[in-house]
Coordinates of C-alpha atoms in Angstrom, one line a residue:
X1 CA -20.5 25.0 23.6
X2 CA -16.9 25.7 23.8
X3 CA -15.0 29.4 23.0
X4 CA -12.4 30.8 21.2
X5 CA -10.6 31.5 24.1
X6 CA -11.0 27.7 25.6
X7 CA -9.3 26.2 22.7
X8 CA -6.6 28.7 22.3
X9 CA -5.7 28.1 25.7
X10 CA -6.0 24.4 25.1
X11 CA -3.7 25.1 22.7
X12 CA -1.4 26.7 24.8
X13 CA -1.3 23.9 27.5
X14 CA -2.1 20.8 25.2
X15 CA 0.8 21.1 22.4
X16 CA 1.0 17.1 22.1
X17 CA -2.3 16.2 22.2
X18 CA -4.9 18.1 20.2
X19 CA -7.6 16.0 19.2
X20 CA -11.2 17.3 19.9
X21 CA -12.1 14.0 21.9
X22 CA -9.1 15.7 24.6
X23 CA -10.6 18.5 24.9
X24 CA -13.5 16.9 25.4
X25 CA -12.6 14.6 28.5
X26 CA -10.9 17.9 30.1
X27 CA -14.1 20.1 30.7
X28 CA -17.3 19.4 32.1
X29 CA -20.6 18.9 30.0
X30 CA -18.5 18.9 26.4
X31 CA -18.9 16.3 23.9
X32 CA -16.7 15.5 21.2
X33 CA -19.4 16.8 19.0
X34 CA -19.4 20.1 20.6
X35 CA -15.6 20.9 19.8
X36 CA -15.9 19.4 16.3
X37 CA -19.0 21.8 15.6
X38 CA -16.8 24.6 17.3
X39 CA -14.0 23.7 14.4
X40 CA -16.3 23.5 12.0
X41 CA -18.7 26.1 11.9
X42 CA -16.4 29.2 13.1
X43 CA -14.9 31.0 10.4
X44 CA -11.6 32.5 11.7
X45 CA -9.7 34.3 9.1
X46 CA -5.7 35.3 8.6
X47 CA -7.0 39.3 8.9
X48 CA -7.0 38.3 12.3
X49 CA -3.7 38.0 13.6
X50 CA -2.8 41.6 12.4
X51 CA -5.3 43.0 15.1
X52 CA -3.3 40.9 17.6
X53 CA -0.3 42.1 16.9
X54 CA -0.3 45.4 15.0
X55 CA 0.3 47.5 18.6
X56 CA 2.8 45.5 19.6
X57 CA 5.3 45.5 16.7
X58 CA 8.2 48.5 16.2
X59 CA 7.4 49.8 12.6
X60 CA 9.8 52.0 10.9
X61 CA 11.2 52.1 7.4
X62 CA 14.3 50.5 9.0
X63 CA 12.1 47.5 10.0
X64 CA 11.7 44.0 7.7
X65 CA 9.1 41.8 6.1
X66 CA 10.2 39.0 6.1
X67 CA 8.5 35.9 3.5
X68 CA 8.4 32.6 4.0
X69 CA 6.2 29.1 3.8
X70 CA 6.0 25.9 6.0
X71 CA 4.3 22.7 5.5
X72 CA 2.1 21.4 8.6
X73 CA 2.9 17.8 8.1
X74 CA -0.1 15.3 7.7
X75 CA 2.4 12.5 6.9
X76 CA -0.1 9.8 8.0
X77 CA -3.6 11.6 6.3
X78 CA -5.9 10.1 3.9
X79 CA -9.1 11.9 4.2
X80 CA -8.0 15.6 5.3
X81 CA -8.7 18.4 3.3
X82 CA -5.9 20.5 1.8
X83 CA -3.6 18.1 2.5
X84 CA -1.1 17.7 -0.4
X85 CA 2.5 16.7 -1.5
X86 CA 4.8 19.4 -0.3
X87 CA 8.5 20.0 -0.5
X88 CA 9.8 20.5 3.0
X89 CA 13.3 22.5 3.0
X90 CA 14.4 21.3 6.8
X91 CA 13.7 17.4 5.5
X92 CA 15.2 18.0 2.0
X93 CA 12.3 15.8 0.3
X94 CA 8.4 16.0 -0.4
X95 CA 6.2 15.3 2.4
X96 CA 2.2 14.7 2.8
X97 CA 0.7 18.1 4.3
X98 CA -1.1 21.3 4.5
X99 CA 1.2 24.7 2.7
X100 CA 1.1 27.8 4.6
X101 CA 2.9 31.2 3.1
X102 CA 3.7 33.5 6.0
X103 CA 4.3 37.1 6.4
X104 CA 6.6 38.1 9.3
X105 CA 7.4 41.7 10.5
X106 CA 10.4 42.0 12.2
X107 CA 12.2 45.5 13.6
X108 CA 15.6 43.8 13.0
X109 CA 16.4 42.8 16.8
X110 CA 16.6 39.9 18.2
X111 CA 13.2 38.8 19.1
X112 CA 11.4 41.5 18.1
X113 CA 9.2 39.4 14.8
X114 CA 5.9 39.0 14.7
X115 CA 3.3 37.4 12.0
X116 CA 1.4 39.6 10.2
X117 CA -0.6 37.8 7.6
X118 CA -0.5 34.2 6.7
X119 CA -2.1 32.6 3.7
X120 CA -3.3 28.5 2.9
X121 CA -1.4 27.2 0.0
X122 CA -4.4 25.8 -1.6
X123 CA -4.8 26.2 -5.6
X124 CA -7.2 23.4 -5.9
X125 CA -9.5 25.6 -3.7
X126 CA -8.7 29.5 -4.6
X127 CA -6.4 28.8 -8.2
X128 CA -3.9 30.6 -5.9
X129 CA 0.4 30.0 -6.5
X130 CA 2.3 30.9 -3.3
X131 CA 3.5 33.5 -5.4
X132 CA -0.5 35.2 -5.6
X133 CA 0.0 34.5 -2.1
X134 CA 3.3 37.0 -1.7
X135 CA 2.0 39.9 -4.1
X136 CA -1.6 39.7 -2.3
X137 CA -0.4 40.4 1.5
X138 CA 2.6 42.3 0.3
X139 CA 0.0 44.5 -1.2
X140 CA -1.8 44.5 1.5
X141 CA 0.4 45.0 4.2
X142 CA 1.3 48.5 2.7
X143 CA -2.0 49.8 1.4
X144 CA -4.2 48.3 4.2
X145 CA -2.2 47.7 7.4
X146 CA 0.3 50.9 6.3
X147 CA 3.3 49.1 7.4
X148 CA 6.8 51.0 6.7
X149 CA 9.2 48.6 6.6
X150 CA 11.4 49.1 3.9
X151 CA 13.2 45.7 3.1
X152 CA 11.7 42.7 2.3
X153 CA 13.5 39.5 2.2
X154 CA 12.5 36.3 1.0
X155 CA 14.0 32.8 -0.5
X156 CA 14.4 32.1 -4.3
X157 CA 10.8 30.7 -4.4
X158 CA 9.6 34.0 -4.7
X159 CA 12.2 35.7 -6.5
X160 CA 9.9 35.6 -9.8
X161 CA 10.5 38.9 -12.2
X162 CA 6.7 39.8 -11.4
X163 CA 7.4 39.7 -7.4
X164 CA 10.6 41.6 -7.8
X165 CA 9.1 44.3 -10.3
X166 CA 6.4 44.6 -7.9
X167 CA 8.8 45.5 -4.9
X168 CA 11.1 47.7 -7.1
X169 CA 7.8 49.5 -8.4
X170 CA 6.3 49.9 -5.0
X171 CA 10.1 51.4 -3.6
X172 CA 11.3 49.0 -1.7
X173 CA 14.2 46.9 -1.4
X174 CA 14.5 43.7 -1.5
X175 CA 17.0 40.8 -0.6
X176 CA 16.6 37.1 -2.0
X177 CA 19.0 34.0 -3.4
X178 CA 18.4 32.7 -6.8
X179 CA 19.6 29.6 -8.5
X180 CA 22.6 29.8 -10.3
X181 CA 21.1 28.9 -13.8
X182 CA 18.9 32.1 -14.0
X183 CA 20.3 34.9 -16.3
X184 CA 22.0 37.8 -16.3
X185 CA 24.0 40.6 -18.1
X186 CA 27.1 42.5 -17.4
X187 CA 26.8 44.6 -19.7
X188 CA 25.2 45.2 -23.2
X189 CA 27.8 44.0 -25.8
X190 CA 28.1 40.9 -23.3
X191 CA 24.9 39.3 -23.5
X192 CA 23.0 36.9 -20.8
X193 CA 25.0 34.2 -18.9
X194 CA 24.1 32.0 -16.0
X195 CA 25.0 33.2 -12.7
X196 CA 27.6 30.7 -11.6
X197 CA 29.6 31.2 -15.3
X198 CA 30.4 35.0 -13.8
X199 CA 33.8 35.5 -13.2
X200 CA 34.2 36.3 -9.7
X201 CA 37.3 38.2 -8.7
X202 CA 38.1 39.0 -5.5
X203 CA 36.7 42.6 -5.6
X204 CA 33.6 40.8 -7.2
X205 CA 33.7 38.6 -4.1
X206 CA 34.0 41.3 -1.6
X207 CA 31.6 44.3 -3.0
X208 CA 29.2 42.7 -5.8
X209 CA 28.6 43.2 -9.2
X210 CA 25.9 45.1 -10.9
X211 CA 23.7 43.0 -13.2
X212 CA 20.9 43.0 -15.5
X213 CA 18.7 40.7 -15.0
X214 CA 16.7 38.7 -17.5
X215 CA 13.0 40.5 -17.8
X216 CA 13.8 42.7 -14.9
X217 CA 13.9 45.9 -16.1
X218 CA 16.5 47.6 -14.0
X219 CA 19.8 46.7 -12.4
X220 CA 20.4 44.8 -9.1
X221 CA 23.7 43.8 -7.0
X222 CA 24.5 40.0 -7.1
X223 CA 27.1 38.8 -4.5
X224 CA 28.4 35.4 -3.9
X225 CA 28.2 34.3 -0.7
X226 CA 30.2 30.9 -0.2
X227 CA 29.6 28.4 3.0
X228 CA 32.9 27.0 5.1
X229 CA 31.9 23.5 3.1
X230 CA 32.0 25.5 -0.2
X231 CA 28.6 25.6 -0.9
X232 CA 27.4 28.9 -2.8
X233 CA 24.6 31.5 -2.8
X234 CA 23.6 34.1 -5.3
X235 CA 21.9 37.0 -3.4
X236 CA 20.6 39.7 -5.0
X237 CA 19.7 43.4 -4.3
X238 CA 17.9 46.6 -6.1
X239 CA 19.7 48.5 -3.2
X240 CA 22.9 49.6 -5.5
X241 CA 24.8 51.3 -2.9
X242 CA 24.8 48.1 -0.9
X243 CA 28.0 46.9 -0.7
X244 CA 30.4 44.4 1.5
X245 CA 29.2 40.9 1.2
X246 CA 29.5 40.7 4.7
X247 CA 26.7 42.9 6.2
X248 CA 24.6 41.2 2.9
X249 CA 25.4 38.0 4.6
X250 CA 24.3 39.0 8.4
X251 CA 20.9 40.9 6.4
X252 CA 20.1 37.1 4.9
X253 CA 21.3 35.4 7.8
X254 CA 20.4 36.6 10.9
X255 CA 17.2 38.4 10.3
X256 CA 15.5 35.8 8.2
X257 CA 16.0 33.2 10.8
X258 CA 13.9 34.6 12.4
X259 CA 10.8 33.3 10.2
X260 CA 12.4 29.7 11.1
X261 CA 12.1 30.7 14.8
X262 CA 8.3 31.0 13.5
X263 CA 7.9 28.5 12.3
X264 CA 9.4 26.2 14.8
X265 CA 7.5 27.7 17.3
X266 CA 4.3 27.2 16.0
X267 CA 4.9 23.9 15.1
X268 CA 6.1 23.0 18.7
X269 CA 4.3 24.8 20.9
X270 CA 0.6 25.2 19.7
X271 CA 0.3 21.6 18.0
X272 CA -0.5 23.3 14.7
X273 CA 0.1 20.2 13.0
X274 CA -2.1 17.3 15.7
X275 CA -5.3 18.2 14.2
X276 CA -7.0 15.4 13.0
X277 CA -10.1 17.0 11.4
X278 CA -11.3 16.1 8.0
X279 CA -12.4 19.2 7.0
X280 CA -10.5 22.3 5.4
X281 CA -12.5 24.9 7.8
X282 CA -11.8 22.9 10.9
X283 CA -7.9 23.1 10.0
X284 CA -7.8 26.5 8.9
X285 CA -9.7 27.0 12.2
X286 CA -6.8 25.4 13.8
X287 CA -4.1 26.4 12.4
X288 CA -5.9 30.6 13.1
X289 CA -6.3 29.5 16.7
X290 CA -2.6 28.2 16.8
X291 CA -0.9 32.0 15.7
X292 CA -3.2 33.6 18.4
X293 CA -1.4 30.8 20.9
X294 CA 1.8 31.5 19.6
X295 CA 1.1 35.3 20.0
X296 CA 0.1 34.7 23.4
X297 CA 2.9 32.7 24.1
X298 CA 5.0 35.3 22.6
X299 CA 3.8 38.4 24.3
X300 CA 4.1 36.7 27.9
X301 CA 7.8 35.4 27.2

């Protein structure tokens, strides 16, 4: 029999090759068999990467969660388990694989991010959205895990009145984009209006606008944010005093990368996405041995 500890450092020093017949020809009286049986009868859950990492991480209320989801491609799969057709942002187009939402705590330096829950996008298995997925470890993260971090930010995906309620109702703040079709008011007498029909002047530009937002039932900042190649983005905030779109920029920027840096890492570097097992236990077995890899790798850079 094989260990927990064997296959994560497998992991570790294998990232291109990470079939169980591998593993198998690199240590002495192990089968194939034995390694599948290993990935197939363990049952190693998401609750465990928070035991890995909860000493290490600087928690304070000026710290971040940070909300985000990958796909571990399976372009190639015809038999795995929870392998379905997934948008992927960084390819711009739907791809065959396996969803994972992740939750990130970061203490807002460089560096300094960690994973602190993840979740399998699977709602053929649990009836589970991603956004169950967000409310469930957000939820969790401050009643069980007592984390302080007092900003959460996230992508439009999850920018969903019930997520954003949730956050507002539970005091904290949050920073996401939204599409520029979704409504909002000015004012009263004015009514609902998409976001890109707002009239942005150039003190709009520089400091926000407060806006109500269709079925949210308080008000948030919106600013503009527009790219060198004139591309725009509608970030929003229920932190009113916020203002300078500027620092709202860096905030969206330079701490959310971070989740990229993630999941690039994890990707790379612990061959989350070369298993070739058929069944969903072996991958989620996989894929929970990858994040301790990662976290190993992390902790000795």
């Amino acid at each position: 029999m094989i260990t927990k500890k064997q296959y994560v450092e497998y992991l570790v020093s294998t990232p291109k090759n990470c079939t169980c017949t591998y593993l198998a020809e690199h240590l002495e009286d192990v089968s194939h068999d034995v390694v599948n049986d290993f990935l197939h009868q363990n049952r190693f859950l998401p609750r465990e990467v928070w035991k890995l990492v909860k000493d290490r991480i600087e928690d304070s209320q000026d710290a971040f969660l940070l909300v985000e989801d990958s796909v571990q491609a399976k372009r190639y799969s015809r038999f795995i388990e929870l392998v379905r057709a997934q948008y992927r942002g960084n390819e711009q187009r739907v791809i065959k694989g396996i969803g994972v939402v992740n939750l990130v705590h970061s203490g807002g330096k460089d560096g300094d991010f960690y994973p602190i829950d993840y979740r399998v996008y699977a709602p053929d298995v649990d009836g589970k959205t991603k956004n169950d997925h967000f409310q469930e470890m957000f939820v969790n993260a401050l009643d069980l895990k007592h984390v302080q971090a007092r900003t959460l930010l996230f992508d439009g995906w999850y920018a969903s009145a019930e997520n954003l309620k949730l956050i507002h109702r539970r005091q904290r703040i949050f920073f996401t984009t939204l599409k520029s079709n979704r409504l909002v008011s000015l004012s009263k007498e004015a009514g609902y209006c998409h976001l890109e029909d707002i009239e942005w002047t150039a003190a709009r530009l520089a400091e926000g606008v407060l806006v109500k937002l269709k079925e949210v039932p308080f008000h948030v900042r919106v600013f503009k944010l527009v790219a060198p190649d004139g591309d725009s983005d509608w970030v929003i905030t229920n932190e009113l005093a916020e203002t300078g779109t500027a620092q709202v920029a860096k905030d969206t920027s330079d701490v959310r990368w971070q989740v990229e840096e993630l999941h690039r890492g994890i990707k790379q570097l612990t061959g989350s996405e070369k298993c070739q097992c058929r069944a969903a236990r072996a991958q989620r077995n996989h894929l929970a041995c990858g994040y301790q890899a990662w976290v190993s790798l992390k902790v000795k850079a």
